[in-house]
Amino acid sequence: WLLRTIELYHFNAVRDFIDYRASQYSDLNDVKQRIKANLPPTFSDQEKTAFRADVERTTTVVEAMELYLGFLGRASFDRVFPS
């Protein structure tokens, strides 16, 4: 019960955080391009290739942004998608 409650809290907090940015950046292709252009050069080629493939499979702005936030954290997210 506790783990499920924590997971639901996290899910809702992430979605609440992303919703405003998703309304500002509503073009999925633009969001995907921003994400793919802002991967740290220190990441391995394999890691970048796999992440880019994951991004390409997303079908909504919220899904793509959530993936980027989870992978690179808030500082990177705020830089790529300023409010």
mmCIF file of C-alpha atoms in Angstrom, residues 14-40:
data_model
loop_
_atom_site.group_PDB
_atom_site.id
_atom_site.type_symbol
_atom_site.label_atom_id
_atom_site.label_comp_id
_atom_site.label_asym_id
_atom_site.label_seq_id
_atom_site.Cartn_x
_atom_site.Cartn_y
_atom_site.Cartn_z
ATOM 1 C CA VAL A 14 5.366 14.776 -12.422
ATOM 2 C CA ARG A 15 2.246 15.235 -14.528
ATOM 3 C CA ASP A 16 1.300 18.411 -12.664
ATOM 4 C CA PHE A 17 4.808 19.764 -13.235
ATOM 5 C CA ILE A 18 4.818 18.878 -16.942
ATOM 6 C CA ASP A 19 1.283 19.996 -17.832
ATOM 7 C CA TYR A 20 2.093 23.715 -17.894
ATOM 8 C CA ARG A 21 5.197 23.240 -20.033
ATOM 9 C CA ALA A 22 3.330 20.896 -22.361
ATOM 10 C CA SER A 23 0.781 23.631 -22.988
ATOM 11 C CA GLN A 24 3.615 26.044 -23.885
ATOM 12 C CA TYR A 25 5.402 23.539 -26.134
ATOM 13 C CA SER A 26 2.563 21.777 -27.884
ATOM 14 C CA ASP A 27 4.331 20.713 -31.089
ATOM 15 C CA LEU A 28 5.483 17.121 -30.614
ATOM 16 C CA ASN A 29 8.098 17.300 -33.374
ATOM 17 C CA ASP A 30 9.620 20.447 -31.842
ATOM 18 C CA VAL A 31 9.722 18.820 -28.406
ATOM 19 C CA LYS A 32 11.413 15.721 -29.807
ATOM 20 C CA GLN A 33 13.998 17.843 -31.632
ATOM 21 C CA ARG A 34 14.750 19.864 -28.483
ATOM 22 C CA ILE A 35 15.189 16.675 -26.476
ATOM 23 C CA LYS A 36 17.433 14.951 -29.005
ATOM 24 C CA ALA A 37 19.558 18.087 -29.430
ATOM 25 C CA ASN A 38 20.115 18.380 -25.678
ATOM 26 C CA LEU A 39 21.754 15.168 -24.612
ATOM 27 C CA PRO A 40 25.052 15.456 -22.746
#
